[in-house]
Short mmCIF file of C-alpha atoms in Angstrom, two decimals:
data_model
loop_
_atom_site.label_atom_id
_atom_site.label_comp_id
_atom_site.label_asym_id
_atom_site.label_seq_id
_atom_site.Cartn_x
_atom_site.Cartn_y
_atom_site.Cartn_z
CA UNK A 6 160.79 189.24 -16.07
CA UNK A 7 157.35 190.75 -16.16
CA UNK A 8 154.91 189.92 -13.39
CA UNK A 9 151.17 189.51 -13.42
CA UNK A 10 149.80 193.00 -13.04
CA UNK A 11 152.32 194.91 -15.12
CA UNK A 12 150.62 196.68 -17.96
CA UNK A 13 147.27 196.76 -16.15
CA UNK A 14 145.58 200.15 -15.66
CA UNK A 15 146.00 199.95 -11.91
CA UNK A 16 149.78 200.30 -12.29
CA UNK A 17 149.52 203.58 -14.17
CA UNK A 18 148.94 206.76 -12.19
CA UNK A 19 145.77 208.30 -13.55
CA UNK A 20 143.79 211.38 -12.76
CA UNK A 21 140.33 211.03 -11.22
CA UNK A 22 137.56 213.58 -11.67
CA UNK A 23 137.10 213.79 -7.90
CA UNK A 24 140.87 213.80 -7.23
CA UNK A 25 140.29 211.18 -4.52
CA UNK A 26 142.90 208.50 -3.82
CA UNK A 27 144.43 208.72 -7.29
CA UNK A 28 144.85 205.22 -8.75
CA UNK A 29 144.21 203.78 -5.27
CA UNK A 30 147.65 205.01 -4.25
CA UNK A 31 146.86 206.09 -0.69
CA UNK A 32 146.31 203.78 2.27
CA UNK A 33 142.65 203.09 3.03
CA UNK A 34 141.36 200.80 5.76
CA UNK A 35 138.12 199.04 6.69
CA UNK A 36 137.43 197.72 10.17
CA UNK A 37 136.37 194.08 9.97
CA UNK A 38 136.23 193.29 13.69
CA UNK A 39 132.48 193.06 14.25
CA UNK A 40 131.92 191.40 10.88
CA UNK A 41 134.56 188.83 11.81
CA UNK A 42 132.97 188.08 15.18
CA UNK A 43 129.56 187.60 13.56
CA UNK A 44 131.08 185.42 10.84
CA UNK A 45 132.99 183.22 13.26
CA UNK A 46 129.91 182.78 15.44
CA UNK A 47 127.84 181.76 12.42
CA UNK A 48 130.49 179.30 11.20
CA UNK A 49 130.75 177.47 14.52
CA UNK A 50 127.20 177.77 15.86
CA UNK A 51 125.79 174.23 16.27
CA UNK A 52 128.54 172.81 14.04
CA UNK A 53 128.41 169.01 14.07
CA UNK A 54 131.41 166.71 13.71
CA UNK A 55 130.62 163.01 13.35
CA UNK A 56 132.10 159.67 12.48
CA UNK A 57 130.51 156.22 12.35
CA UNK A 58 130.03 155.90 16.12
CA UNK A 59 130.70 159.31 17.66
CA UNK A 60 129.04 162.70 17.31
CA UNK A 61 130.11 166.10 18.59
CA UNK A 62 128.29 169.42 18.50
CA UNK A 63 129.89 172.81 19.05
CA UNK A 64 127.69 174.43 21.70
CA UNK A 65 129.24 177.88 21.95
CA UNK A 66 132.00 180.14 20.72
CA UNK A 67 132.82 181.18 24.25
CA UNK A 68 135.82 183.38 23.51
CA UNK A 69 136.45 185.51 20.45
CA UNK A 70 139.11 188.13 21.06
CA UNK A 71 141.19 189.95 18.48
CA UNK A 72 140.92 192.24 15.50
CA UNK A 73 140.75 192.30 11.71
CA UNK A 74 141.18 194.99 9.07
CA UNK A 75 141.23 195.15 5.29
CA UNK A 76 143.62 197.65 3.72
CA UNK A 77 144.34 199.04 0.27
CA UNK A 78 147.74 200.47 -0.56
CA UNK A 79 148.93 201.11 -4.11
CA UNK A 80 146.00 199.05 -5.43
CA UNK A 81 147.03 196.02 -3.38
CA UNK A 82 144.67 194.53 -0.81
CA UNK A 83 146.32 193.60 2.46
CA UNK A 84 144.43 191.80 5.20
CA UNK A 85 145.44 191.84 8.86
CA UNK A 86 143.71 189.61 11.37
CA UNK A 87 144.60 188.06 14.69
CA UNK A 88 142.14 186.07 16.77
CA UNK A 89 142.12 183.95 19.90
CA UNK A 90 139.13 181.61 20.01
CA UNK A 91 137.67 179.11 22.46
CA UNK A 92 134.89 176.67 21.59
CA UNK A 93 132.82 174.52 23.93
CA UNK A 94 131.55 171.17 22.68
CA UNK A 95 129.51 168.17 23.75
CA UNK A 96 129.96 164.66 22.42
CA UNK A 97 128.28 161.29 22.56
CA UNK A 98 129.18 157.76 21.58
CA UNK A 99 126.73 155.28 20.06
CA UNK A 100 125.38 152.84 22.64
CA UNK A 101 126.13 155.11 25.59
CA UNK A 102 124.11 157.80 27.38
CA UNK A 103 127.25 159.52 28.62
CA UNK A 104 127.59 163.17 27.60
CA UNK A 105 131.20 164.26 27.20
CA UNK A 106 132.08 167.94 27.44
CA UNK A 107 135.21 169.60 26.18
CA UNK A 108 136.89 172.71 24.84
CA UNK A 109 138.84 173.72 21.75
CA UNK A 110 141.37 176.52 22.07
CA UNK A 111 142.64 178.31 18.96
CA UNK A 112 145.31 180.78 20.12
CA UNK A 113 146.89 181.88 16.84
CA UNK A 114 144.43 182.44 14.00
CA UNK A 115 146.49 185.12 12.26
CA UNK A 116 147.51 186.43 8.86
CA UNK A 117 151.04 185.38 9.83
CA UNK A 118 150.06 181.70 9.90
CA UNK A 119 148.80 179.45 7.14
CA UNK A 120 145.64 177.56 8.07
CA UNK A 121 147.54 174.30 8.56
CA UNK A 122 149.80 176.13 11.04
CA UNK A 123 146.92 177.31 13.23
CA UNK A 124 146.89 175.46 16.56
CA UNK A 125 143.72 173.56 17.45
CA UNK A 126 144.03 172.35 21.05
CA UNK A 127 141.36 169.88 22.21
CA UNK A 128 140.80 169.20 25.91
CA UNK A 129 138.19 167.55 28.13
CA UNK A 130 136.34 169.42 30.88
CA UNK A 131 136.54 166.29 33.05
CA UNK A 132 139.45 164.12 31.86
CA UNK A 133 138.93 161.31 34.39
CA UNK A 134 135.68 159.75 33.22
CA UNK A 135 136.80 156.61 31.44
CA UNK A 136 137.45 155.40 27.90
CA UNK A 137 134.57 157.05 26.01
CA UNK A 138 135.73 160.65 26.66
CA UNK A 139 139.22 159.72 25.46
CA UNK A 140 137.81 158.21 22.27
CA UNK A 141 135.77 161.32 21.54
CA UNK A 142 138.74 163.56 22.32
CA UNK A 143 140.82 161.51 19.88
CA UNK A 144 138.21 161.94 17.17
CA UNK A 145 138.14 165.70 17.79
CA UNK A 146 141.93 165.89 17.57
CA UNK A 147 141.90 164.20 14.17
CA UNK A 148 138.70 164.73 12.21
CA UNK A 149 137.55 167.61 14.42
CA UNK A 150 140.75 169.54 13.77
CA UNK A 151 140.29 169.15 10.01
CA UNK A 152 136.69 170.40 10.14
CA UNK A 153 137.57 173.34 12.38
CA UNK A 154 140.47 174.40 10.17
CA UNK A 155 138.19 174.23 7.11
CA UNK A 156 135.82 176.64 8.87
CA UNK A 157 138.69 178.96 9.73
CA UNK A 158 139.78 178.85 6.09
CA UNK A 159 136.22 179.73 5.09
CA UNK A 160 136.38 182.76 7.39
CA UNK A 161 139.64 183.97 5.85
CA UNK A 162 138.30 183.50 2.30
CA UNK A 163 135.08 185.35 3.13
CA UNK A 164 137.05 188.17 4.74
CA UNK A 165 139.08 188.66 1.56
CA UNK A 166 136.01 188.51 -0.68
CA UNK A 167 133.58 190.66 1.33
CA UNK A 168 136.02 193.37 2.36
CA UNK A 169 137.65 193.83 -1.02
CA UNK A 170 134.46 195.57 -2.14
CA UNK A 171 134.84 199.34 -2.14
CA UNK A 172 138.55 199.37 -1.33
CA UNK A 173 139.68 199.35 -4.97
CA UNK A 174 138.16 202.52 -6.38
CA UNK A 175 137.27 203.29 -10.02
CA UNK A 176 139.87 204.99 -12.19
CA UNK A 177 139.06 207.97 -14.36
CA UNK A 178 137.33 205.84 -16.99
CA UNK A 179 134.91 204.55 -14.37
CA UNK A 180 136.27 201.00 -14.21
CA UNK A 181 137.38 199.48 -10.96
CA UNK A 182 141.02 198.64 -10.66
CA UNK A 183 141.89 194.98 -10.40
CA UNK A 184 143.06 193.34 -7.20
CA UNK A 185 146.61 192.19 -6.79
CA UNK A 186 146.85 189.01 -4.71
CA UNK A 187 148.89 189.69 -1.59
CA UNK A 188 151.16 187.33 0.26
CA UNK A 189 152.58 185.48 -2.75
CA UNK A 190 156.23 184.56 -2.64
CA UNK A 191 158.23 186.28 -5.37
CA UNK A 192 161.00 183.68 -5.39
CA UNK A 193 160.87 181.69 -8.63
CA UNK A 194 162.01 178.11 -9.00
CA UNK A 195 163.76 177.21 -12.20
CA UNK A 196 161.56 175.12 -14.45
CA UNK A 197 161.99 174.50 -18.16
CA UNK A 198 160.18 176.92 -20.43
CA UNK A 199 159.92 177.06 -24.19
CA UNK A 200 158.18 179.47 -26.53
CA UNK A 201 156.93 178.43 -29.92
CA UNK A 202 157.05 181.76 -31.69
CA UNK A 203 155.28 180.45 -34.75
CA UNK A 204 152.07 179.50 -32.97
CA UNK A 205 148.86 181.24 -34.02
CA UNK A 206 146.14 179.55 -31.97
CA UNK A 207 142.63 180.71 -32.86
CA UNK A 208 139.95 180.10 -30.21
CA UNK A 209 137.17 180.89 -32.69
CA UNK A 210 136.88 179.63 -36.26
CA UNK A 211 137.08 183.12 -37.62
CA UNK A 212 140.20 183.90 -35.61
CA UNK A 213 138.52 187.06 -34.37
CA UNK A 214 137.18 188.10 -31.00
CA UNK A 215 133.84 189.75 -30.27
CA UNK A 216 135.43 193.12 -30.88
CA UNK A 217 136.33 192.04 -34.41
CA UNK A 218 140.03 192.58 -33.74
CA UNK A 219 142.47 189.82 -34.69
CA UNK A 220 144.90 188.94 -31.93
CA UNK A 221 148.46 187.80 -32.55
CA UNK A 222 149.16 184.88 -30.22
CA UNK A 223 151.95 182.50 -29.27
CA UNK A 224 152.31 179.09 -27.67
CA UNK A 225 153.81 178.68 -24.23
CA UNK A 226 155.39 175.40 -23.06
CA UNK A 227 156.56 174.87 -19.47
CA UNK A 228 157.86 171.86 -17.53
CA UNK A 229 158.13 171.58 -13.77
CA UNK A 230 159.05 168.77 -11.35
CA UNK A 231 157.12 168.22 -8.12
CA UNK A 232 158.11 165.89 -5.28
CA UNK A 233 154.72 164.21 -4.96
CA UNK A 234 152.53 161.56 -6.52
CA UNK A 235 150.68 162.32 -9.74
CA UNK A 236 147.34 162.01 -7.98
CA UNK A 237 148.26 164.63 -5.38
CA UNK A 238 149.41 167.08 -8.04
CA UNK A 239 146.25 166.49 -10.07
CA UNK A 240 144.13 167.17 -6.98
CA UNK A 241 145.94 170.47 -6.40
CA UNK A 242 144.41 171.75 -9.65
CA UNK A 243 140.93 170.28 -9.20
CA UNK A 244 139.97 170.12 -5.50
CA UNK A 245 138.44 173.49 -4.45
CA UNK A 246 139.93 173.40 -0.95
CA UNK A 247 143.43 172.76 -2.30
CA UNK A 248 143.09 175.54 -4.89
CA UNK A 249 141.98 177.94 -2.15
CA UNK A 250 144.95 176.86 -0.06
CA UNK A 251 147.68 177.57 -2.61
CA UNK A 252 146.04 180.74 -3.98
CA UNK A 253 145.44 181.93 -0.41
CA UNK A 254 141.97 183.20 -1.24
CA UNK A 255 138.49 182.36 -2.38
CA UNK A 256 138.28 180.17 -5.45
CA UNK A 257 135.43 178.62 -7.41
CA UNK A 258 136.30 175.27 -8.97
CA UNK A 259 133.82 172.84 -10.54
CA UNK A 260 136.02 169.90 -11.62
CA UNK A 261 133.97 168.32 -14.39
CA UNK A 262 133.70 168.74 -18.15
CA UNK A 263 132.05 172.11 -18.76
CA UNK A 264 132.67 173.19 -15.17
CA UNK A 265 133.97 176.70 -14.61
CA UNK A 266 136.75 177.97 -12.36
CA UNK A 267 137.70 181.40 -11.03
CA UNK A 268 140.55 182.29 -8.69
CA UNK A 269 143.22 184.81 -7.70
CA UNK A 270 140.70 187.54 -6.88
CA UNK A 271 138.78 186.77 -10.13
CA UNK A 272 141.87 187.63 -12.20
CA UNK A 273 141.95 184.10 -13.63
CA UNK A 274 138.93 182.23 -15.01
CA UNK A 275 138.13 179.45 -17.42
CA UNK A 276 136.30 176.21 -18.14
CA UNK A 277 137.34 172.56 -17.96
CA UNK A 278 137.23 170.71 -21.29
CA UNK A 279 138.74 167.33 -20.39
CA UNK A 280 139.71 165.61 -17.14
CA UNK A 281 141.59 162.31 -17.06
CA UNK A 282 142.72 161.77 -13.46
CA UNK A 283 145.45 161.72 -12.45
CA UNK A 284 147.39 162.46 -15.63
CA UNK A 285 145.67 164.97 -17.88
CA UNK A 286 143.73 168.23 -17.80
CA UNK A 287 142.51 170.43 -20.63
CA UNK A 288 140.77 173.75 -20.11
CA UNK A 289 140.08 177.21 -21.46
CA UNK A 290 141.97 179.86 -19.50
CA UNK A 291 142.12 183.65 -19.52
CA UNK A 292 143.49 186.52 -17.51
CA UNK A 293 141.09 189.35 -16.72
CA UNK A 294 143.11 192.02 -18.56
CA UNK A 295 143.11 190.07 -21.85
CA UNK A 296 140.85 191.25 -24.70
CA UNK A 297 137.19 190.52 -24.01
CA UNK A 298 136.10 186.92 -24.64
CA UNK A 299 139.62 185.80 -25.58
CA UNK A 300 140.52 182.43 -24.06
CA UNK A 301 143.69 180.40 -24.43
CA UNK A 302 143.74 176.60 -24.51
CA UNK A 303 145.77 174.82 -21.82
CA UNK A 304 146.76 171.16 -21.70
CA UNK A 305 148.46 169.82 -18.58
CA UNK A 306 149.96 166.33 -18.51
CA UNK A 307 151.41 164.76 -15.37
CA UNK A 308 153.89 161.89 -15.54
CA UNK A 309 154.92 160.14 -12.34
CA UNK A 310 158.49 158.88 -11.98
CA UNK A 311 160.18 156.96 -9.19
CA UNK A 312 160.73 160.00 -6.97
CA UNK A 313 158.69 162.84 -8.44
CA UNK A 314 156.02 163.88 -10.91
CA UNK A 315 156.74 166.01 -13.96
CA UNK A 316 154.12 168.46 -15.12
CA UNK A 317 154.12 169.64 -18.72
CA UNK A 318 151.99 172.62 -19.64
CA UNK A 319 151.17 173.58 -23.23
CA UNK A 320 149.22 176.80 -23.60
CA UNK A 321 148.03 177.96 -27.01
CA UNK A 322 146.51 181.30 -27.83
CA UNK A 323 148.42 183.52 -25.40
CA UNK A 324 148.33 187.15 -26.62
CA UNK A 325 151.79 187.95 -27.95
CA UNK A 326 152.39 190.84 -25.55
CA UNK A 327 151.23 188.76 -22.57
CA UNK A 328 153.56 185.76 -22.93
CA UNK A 329 156.20 186.79 -20.38
CA UNK A 330 153.63 187.89 -17.82
CA UNK A 331 151.66 184.66 -18.27
CA UNK A 332 154.80 182.54 -17.90
CA UNK A 333 155.77 184.40 -14.72
CA UNK A 334 152.24 183.99 -13.41
CA UNK A 335 152.20 180.23 -13.86
CA UNK A 336 155.55 179.98 -12.12
CA UNK A 337 154.78 182.26 -9.20
CA UNK A 338 151.08 181.83 -8.51
CA UNK A 339 150.73 178.16 -9.46
CA UNK A 340 153.95 176.11 -9.44
CA UNK A 341 155.87 177.85 -6.65
CA UNK A 342 152.72 178.34 -4.58
CA UNK A 343 151.74 174.65 -4.87
CA UNK A 344 155.23 173.53 -3.82
CA UNK A 345 155.29 175.93 -0.90
CA UNK A 346 151.78 175.17 0.34
CA UNK A 347 151.84 171.38 0.11
CA UNK A 348 155.60 170.76 0.52
CA UNK A 349 155.76 169.30 -2.98
CA UNK A 350 159.34 170.46 -3.24
CA UNK A 351 160.45 168.10 -0.47
CA UNK A 352 161.83 164.59 -0.92
CA UNK A 353 159.22 161.83 -0.99
CA UNK A 354 159.11 159.50 1.98
CA UNK A 355 159.68 155.85 1.23
CA UNK A 356 156.18 155.01 2.43
CA UNK A 357 154.47 157.33 0.00
CA UNK A 358 151.14 158.90 0.80
#
C-alpha cells in the first residue's frame, strides 16, 4: 500500500546544480542546544499557575542540562533532545500572608518520551509548615503539571518548526523538498474502506483548477471504531492541543466555520465548513503535493455505541492517482495515531470519562 510521500519529488534522486547533498540524501545536523536553553527559559520565566484561591509563580529555571539537535537524512527530519530541568516556585493562598517555596524536577524530557510520559515531580523546600503548603503542592501536582507539560509541548513543537528551516534543501528546480513527519508508527489497524470508482467530485463549478487542467477524482469512504466517547473523538479533530499531540508536531487549528487548519509539517491543510459537536464535521482538505488550489471535500460523522464510537469518513474529490496514498495517510497519521496517543483503542471503563 502506498504511503504519504511516495510520488513526491523528494523521493526521487535528482541532480543539483551545486552537487550538494543531492535530494537531501546525506545526513546534516543543526545544534539546537543554546536555542533550546533560551526557549525553555522564556517559556518558564515568571510563569503563573493559579486556581480560585491559590497562585504560584515560577521564579527561576535553576537547572537546564542536556542537548538537542535537528537532523536531516534522506529528506526526513529527525529531532533528538534530552533535558533535565529544575524549576523553583513560590506560592500563596488567598487570606494568608504565608509564602510557600518549592521545586519542580523534570528528569526525562526526551524524544523517547511522549509529553504525557514526562515526569513532573513537585516538592516543597520546607515540607513541615502546615496545611497551606500541602494544598499548594497538591494544586501544583494537578493543574501545575498540566500547565508545565503544555509548555514542554510548546518547546518541542517550536523546536520542530524553527529547526526544520534550512535542513531540507531545494532540488534542481529550485523548490524545497517537503518534510516527512518522523516518529509515526507504521503499523496499520484494520478499518473498513470502500472506494466509489464512479465519483467525479468537482470543487469548482467549472470542474477545473486554476491551471485550467481537469482532474479525474474518486470518492473515498472509510470506517473506524474507537474505544472512546463521541465527544472525545470529536475533540481530537478540533482541539489544537490534541491535534498537536497525535501529529507529534506543530499544528494550527481554528475550530469554527471558515477557520483554517494546517498540520503534519504543513503537508495537510484545509478549512472547516460545518461543525456539529460531537457528531459531525465537514471541511475542505488537501495534501501539499496535490495540484495547486485543488481541495477535496471531507465529511466525518461520529456515532456513539454502548462501548465505542464509530467514525465514518466520506471524502470526495481525491485525485485518482492519490487515492491509495490518501487512504494510507488517514489510517496511519490520523486513526492509528489518535488511538495510540489517547489510548482510544483500549476498552472503556464502566465509569466513562
